[in-house]
PDB file of C-alpha atoms in Angstrom:
ATOM      1  CA  GLY A   1     -12.771   4.079   3.465  1.00 70.00           C
ATOM      2  CA  ARG A   2     -11.822   5.911   0.574  1.00 74.00           C
ATOM      3  CA  LEU A   3     -10.933   9.474  -0.054  1.00 72.00           C
ATOM      4  CA  ASP A   4     -14.060  10.056  -1.538  1.00 76.00           C
ATOM      5  CA  GLY A   5     -15.808   8.590   1.479  1.00 76.00           C
ATOM      6  CA  SER A   6     -17.426   5.517  -0.666  1.00 81.00           C
ATOM      7  CA  SER A   7     -16.546   2.239   1.200  1.00 84.00           C
ATOM      8  CA  TRP A   8     -13.465  -0.120   0.205  1.00 84.00           C
ATOM      9  CA  ASN A   9     -13.382  -3.587   0.967  1.00 84.00           C
ATOM     10  CA  SER A  10     -10.533  -6.186   0.780  1.00 85.00           C
ATOM     11  CA  SER A  11     -12.605  -8.567  -1.780  1.00 85.00           C
ATOM     12  CA  GLU A  12     -11.502  -5.685  -4.218  1.00 85.00           C
ATOM     13  CA  ILE A  13      -7.929  -7.463  -4.404  1.00 88.00           C
ATOM     14  CA  LYS A  14      -8.532  -9.620  -7.469  1.00 89.00           C
ATOM     15  CA  GLY A  15      -8.617  -9.497 -10.839  1.00 89.00           C
ATOM     16  CA  ALA A  16      -5.039  -7.973 -11.280  1.00 91.00           C
ATOM     17  CA  ILE A  17      -2.368  -8.187  -9.104  1.00 95.00           C
ATOM     18  CA  TYR A  18      -2.301  -5.544  -6.085  1.00 95.00           C
ATOM     19  CA  ILE A  19       0.031  -3.802  -4.084  1.00 96.00           C
ATOM     20  CA  LEU A  20      -0.904  -2.511  -0.583  1.00 96.00           C
ATOM     21  CA  MET A  21       1.007  -0.371   1.612  1.00 95.00           C
ATOM     22  CA  TYR A  22      -0.693  -0.260   4.884  1.00 95.00           C
ATOM     23  CA  VAL A  23       0.882   2.929   6.419  1.00 94.00           C
ATOM     24  CA  ASP A  24       1.085   4.539   9.932  1.00 93.00           C
ATOM     25  CA  PRO A  25       1.555   8.260   8.486  1.00 90.00           C
ATOM     26  CA  ASP A  26       4.169   8.988  11.043  1.00 90.00           C
ATOM     27  CA  LYS A  27       6.423   6.693   9.039  1.00 92.00           C
ATOM     28  CA  ILE A  28       5.427   7.912   5.293  1.00 87.00           C
ATOM     29  CA  LYS A  29       9.187   7.840   4.603  1.00 92.00           C
ATOM     30  CA  VAL A  30       9.997   4.607   5.659  1.00 95.00           C
ATOM     31  CA  ASN A  31       9.625   2.976   2.471  1.00 96.00           C
ATOM     32  CA  GLU A  32       9.740   5.720   0.175  1.00 93.00           C
ATOM     33  CA  HIS A  33      12.385   3.944  -1.591  1.00 96.00           C
ATOM     34  CA  VAL A  34      10.017   1.553  -2.390  1.00 96.00           C
ATOM     35  CA  GLU A  35       7.405   3.103  -4.116  1.00 90.00           C
ATOM     36  CA  ASP A  36       9.844   5.062  -6.184  1.00 92.00           C
ATOM     37  CA  ALA A  37      11.491   1.562  -7.255  1.00 96.00           C
ATOM     38  CA  LEU A  38       8.349   0.237  -7.855  1.00 93.00           C
ATOM     39  CA  ALA A  39       7.571   3.580  -9.974  1.00 88.00           C
ATOM     40  CA  LYS A  40      10.500   3.193 -12.073  1.00 93.00           C
ATOM     41  CA  GLU A  41       9.781  -0.622 -12.790  1.00 91.00           C
ATOM     42  CA  GLN A  42       7.019   0.530 -15.726  1.00 87.00           C
ATOM     43  CA  TYR A  43       4.890  -2.410 -15.225  1.00 90.00           C
ATOM     44  CA  PRO A  44       2.121  -3.123 -18.500  1.00 89.00           C
ATOM     45  CA  SER A  45      -0.799  -0.453 -18.071  1.00 83.00           C
ATOM     46  CA  GLY A  46      -3.509  -2.130 -15.743  1.00 83.00           C
ATOM     47  CA  LYS A  47      -1.109  -5.563 -14.740  1.00 89.00           C
ATOM     48  CA  ILE A  48      -0.514  -4.003 -11.505  1.00 92.00           C
ATOM     49  CA  LYS A  49      -2.839  -2.155  -9.372  1.00 92.00           C
ATOM     50  CA  SER A  50      -2.405  -0.385  -5.932  1.00 92.00           C
ATOM     51  CA  VAL A  51      -3.835   0.475  -2.852  1.00 93.00           C
ATOM     52  CA  ALA A  52      -2.411   2.908   0.237  1.00 92.00           C
ATOM     53  CA  ILE A  53      -4.208   2.118   3.738  1.00 92.00           C
ATOM     54  CA  THR A  54      -3.814   5.150   5.945  1.00 90.00           C
ATOM     55  CA  ASN A  55      -3.834   3.356   9.429  1.00 90.00           C
ATOM     56  CA  LEU A  56      -5.229   6.639  11.216  1.00 86.00           C
ATOM     57  CA  ALA A  57      -5.610   5.042  14.696  1.00 81.00           C
ATOM     58  CA  ALA A  58      -1.808   5.198  14.607  1.00 86.00           C
ATOM     59  CA  THR A  59      -1.065   8.713  14.818  1.00 81.00           C
ATOM     60  CA  TRP A  60      -1.638  11.882  16.312  1.00 79.00           C
ATOM     61  CA  LYS A  61      -1.864  13.789  13.296  1.00 80.00           C
ATOM     62  CA  PRO A  62      -5.212  15.193  12.469  1.00 77.00           C
ATOM     63  CA  LYS A  63      -7.514  13.927   9.899  1.00 79.00           C
ATOM     64  CA  PHE A  64      -7.703  17.350   7.608  1.00 80.00           C
ATOM     65  CA  LEU A  65      -3.776  17.181   7.492  1.00 82.00           C
ATOM     66  CA  ILE A  66      -3.165  13.836   6.501  1.00 83.00           C
ATOM     67  CA  GLY A  67      -6.207  14.362   4.104  1.00 79.00           C
ATOM     68  CA  LYS A  68      -3.732  16.979   2.649  1.00 82.00           C
ATOM     69  CA  ILE A  69      -1.076  14.413   2.568  1.00 81.00           C
ATOM     70  CA  LEU A  70      -3.272  11.895   0.525  1.00 83.00           C
ATOM     71  CA  LYS A  71      -4.275  13.930  -2.128  1.00 82.00           C
ATOM     72  CA  GLY A  72      -0.960  14.952  -2.941  1.00 82.00           C
ATOM     73  CA  LYS A  73       0.091  11.909  -3.205  1.00 82.00           C
ATOM     74  CA  GLN A  74      -3.148  10.862  -5.281  1.00 82.00           C
ATOM     75  CA  LYS A  75      -1.470  13.455  -7.624  1.00 82.00           C
ATOM     76  CA  LYS A  76       1.690  11.800  -8.095  1.00 80.00           C
ATOM     77  CA  TYR A  77       0.444   8.250  -8.287  1.00 79.00           C
ATOM     78  CA  PRO A  78      -3.116   8.669  -9.803  1.00 81.00           C
ATOM     79  CA  ASN A  79      -4.074   5.003 -10.014  1.00 81.00           C
ATOM     80  CA  THR A  80      -3.247   4.114  -6.563  1.00 88.00           C
ATOM     81  CA  ILE A  81      -6.805   3.659  -4.584  1.00 89.00           C
ATOM     82  CA  TYR A  82      -6.529   5.547  -1.435  1.00 90.00           C
ATOM     83  CA  VAL A  83      -7.996   4.463   1.330  1.00 89.00           C
ATOM     84  CA  THR A  84      -8.322   5.143   5.499  1.00 87.00           C
ATOM     85  CA  ASP A  85      -8.104   2.854   8.752  1.00 88.00           C
ATOM     86  CA  GLU A  86      -9.514   4.668  11.349  1.00 84.00           C
ATOM     87  CA  SER A  87      -9.577   1.358  13.809  1.00 84.00           C
ATOM     88  CA  HIS A  88      -6.575  -0.735  13.134  1.00 86.00           C
ATOM     89  CA  VAL A  89      -8.684  -3.133  11.123  1.00 87.00           C
ATOM     90  CA  LEU A  90      -5.783  -4.801   8.903  1.00 88.00           C
ATOM     91  CA  VAL A  91      -3.800  -4.666  12.419  1.00 90.00           C
ATOM     92  CA  GLU A  92      -6.380  -6.829  14.021  1.00 90.00           C
ATOM     93  CA  ARG A  93      -7.833  -9.108  11.310  1.00 91.00           C
ATOM     94  CA  TRP A  94      -4.380  -9.454   8.975  1.00 91.00           C
ATOM     95  CA  GLY A  95      -1.930  -9.494  11.675  1.00 91.00           C
ATOM     96  CA  LEU A  96      -0.366  -6.265  10.321  1.00 92.00           C
ATOM     97  CA  HIS A  97       2.721  -4.578  12.439  1.00 92.00           C
ATOM     98  CA  ASP A  98       0.938  -1.386  13.756  1.00 92.00           C
ATOM     99  CA  HIS A  99       2.970   2.218  13.871  1.00 92.00           C
ATOM    100  CA  SER A 100       4.634   0.762  10.906  1.00 94.00           C
ATOM    101  CA  TYR A 101       4.788   0.522   6.929  1.00 96.00           C
ATOM    102  CA  ASN A 102       3.535  -2.815   5.705  1.00 97.00           C
ATOM    103  CA  VAL A 103       3.967  -3.818   2.005  1.00 98.00           C
ATOM    104  CA  LEU A 104       1.917  -6.810   0.664  1.00 97.00           C
ATOM    105  CA  ALA A 105       1.782  -8.115  -2.811  1.00 97.00           C
ATOM    106  CA  PHE A 106      -1.118  -9.988  -4.208  1.00 96.00           C
ATOM    107  CA  ASP A 107      -1.879 -12.293  -7.317  1.00 96.00           C
ATOM    108  CA  ARG A 108      -4.979 -12.218  -9.711  1.00 94.00           C
ATOM    109  CA  SER A 109      -7.355 -14.623  -7.165  1.00 94.00           C
ATOM    110  CA  GLY A 110      -6.732 -12.358  -4.189  1.00 94.00           C
ATOM    111  CA  ASN A 111      -3.151 -14.640  -2.675  1.00 95.00           C
ATOM    112  CA  LEU A 112      -0.696 -12.978  -0.571  1.00 96.00           C
ATOM    113  CA  LEU A 113       2.576 -12.992  -2.596  1.00 97.00           C
ATOM    114  CA  PHE A 114       4.290 -10.794   0.066  1.00 98.00           C
ATOM    115  CA  ASN A 115       4.219  -9.155   3.667  1.00 97.00           C
ATOM    116  CA  LYS A 116       6.687  -7.238   4.930  1.00 96.00           C
ATOM    117  CA  GLY A 117       6.124  -4.498   7.900  1.00 95.00           C
ATOM    118  CA  GLY A 118       8.776  -1.792   8.653  1.00 96.00           C
ATOM    119  CA  ALA A 119      11.744  -0.598   6.340  1.00 97.00           C
ATOM    120  CA  LEU A 120      12.251  -2.685   3.319  1.00 98.00           C
ATOM    121  CA  SER A 121      15.890  -3.572   3.054  1.00 98.00           C
ATOM    122  CA  ALA A 122      17.200  -3.338  -0.788  1.00 97.00           C
ATOM    123  CA  VAL A 123      17.213  -7.282  -0.770  1.00 98.00           C
ATOM    124  CA  ASP A 124      13.567  -6.806   0.153  1.00 98.00           C
ATOM    125  CA  VAL A 125      12.785  -4.723  -2.659  1.00 98.00           C
ATOM    126  CA  ASP A 126      14.647  -6.841  -5.387  1.00 97.00           C
ATOM    127  CA  ASN A 127      12.575  -9.916  -4.113  1.00 98.00           C
ATOM    128  CA  LEU A 128       9.111  -7.994  -4.171  1.00 98.00           C
ATOM    129  CA  ILE A 129      10.300  -7.075  -8.082  1.00 97.00           C
ATOM    130  CA  THR A 130      10.840 -10.383  -8.613  1.00 96.00           C
ATOM    131  CA  ILE A 131       7.882 -11.795  -7.198  1.00 97.00           C
ATOM    132  CA  LEU A 132       5.751  -8.501  -9.535  1.00 97.00           C
ATOM    133  CA  TRP A 133       7.588  -9.709 -12.388  1.00 96.00           C
ATOM    134  CA  SER A 134       6.958 -13.318 -12.249  1.00 96.00           C
ATOM    135  CA  GLN A 135       2.872 -12.939 -11.607  1.00 95.00           C
ATOM    136  CA  ILE A 136       3.063 -10.186 -14.954  1.00 93.00           C
ATOM    137  CA  THR A 137       4.803 -13.445 -17.077  1.00 86.00           C
ATOM    138  CA  ASN A 138       2.509 -15.931 -15.697  1.00 77.00           C
TER     139      ASN A 138
END
């Protein structure tokens, strides 16, 4: 569910280009460079939306501590939807890497455009940014 306690469903990933980060809280710094690179791109307002899903089942950290961290992230990235996954749902249903940091991108119809688990290289980041810009100009 979302940080405010309301539910979230993957069917919401439509109508815009979406970036989805599925993150083990113990790996939050692994792709910080990706977050920074995406923030620098200055995409047109409303064209790209983002969802950050925290894989709570992958960590020993207490939920209250993770909640504090996510609230801090919400201030840094106010337009991101923050969601928590308490039981590896996306690991099991989507085959995402567990105990990792996954970066995915979807087109306006919800089709997967990019999926990479673990630390993204500079080439991966450039590829992701190129894919996102190509979707914006279509």
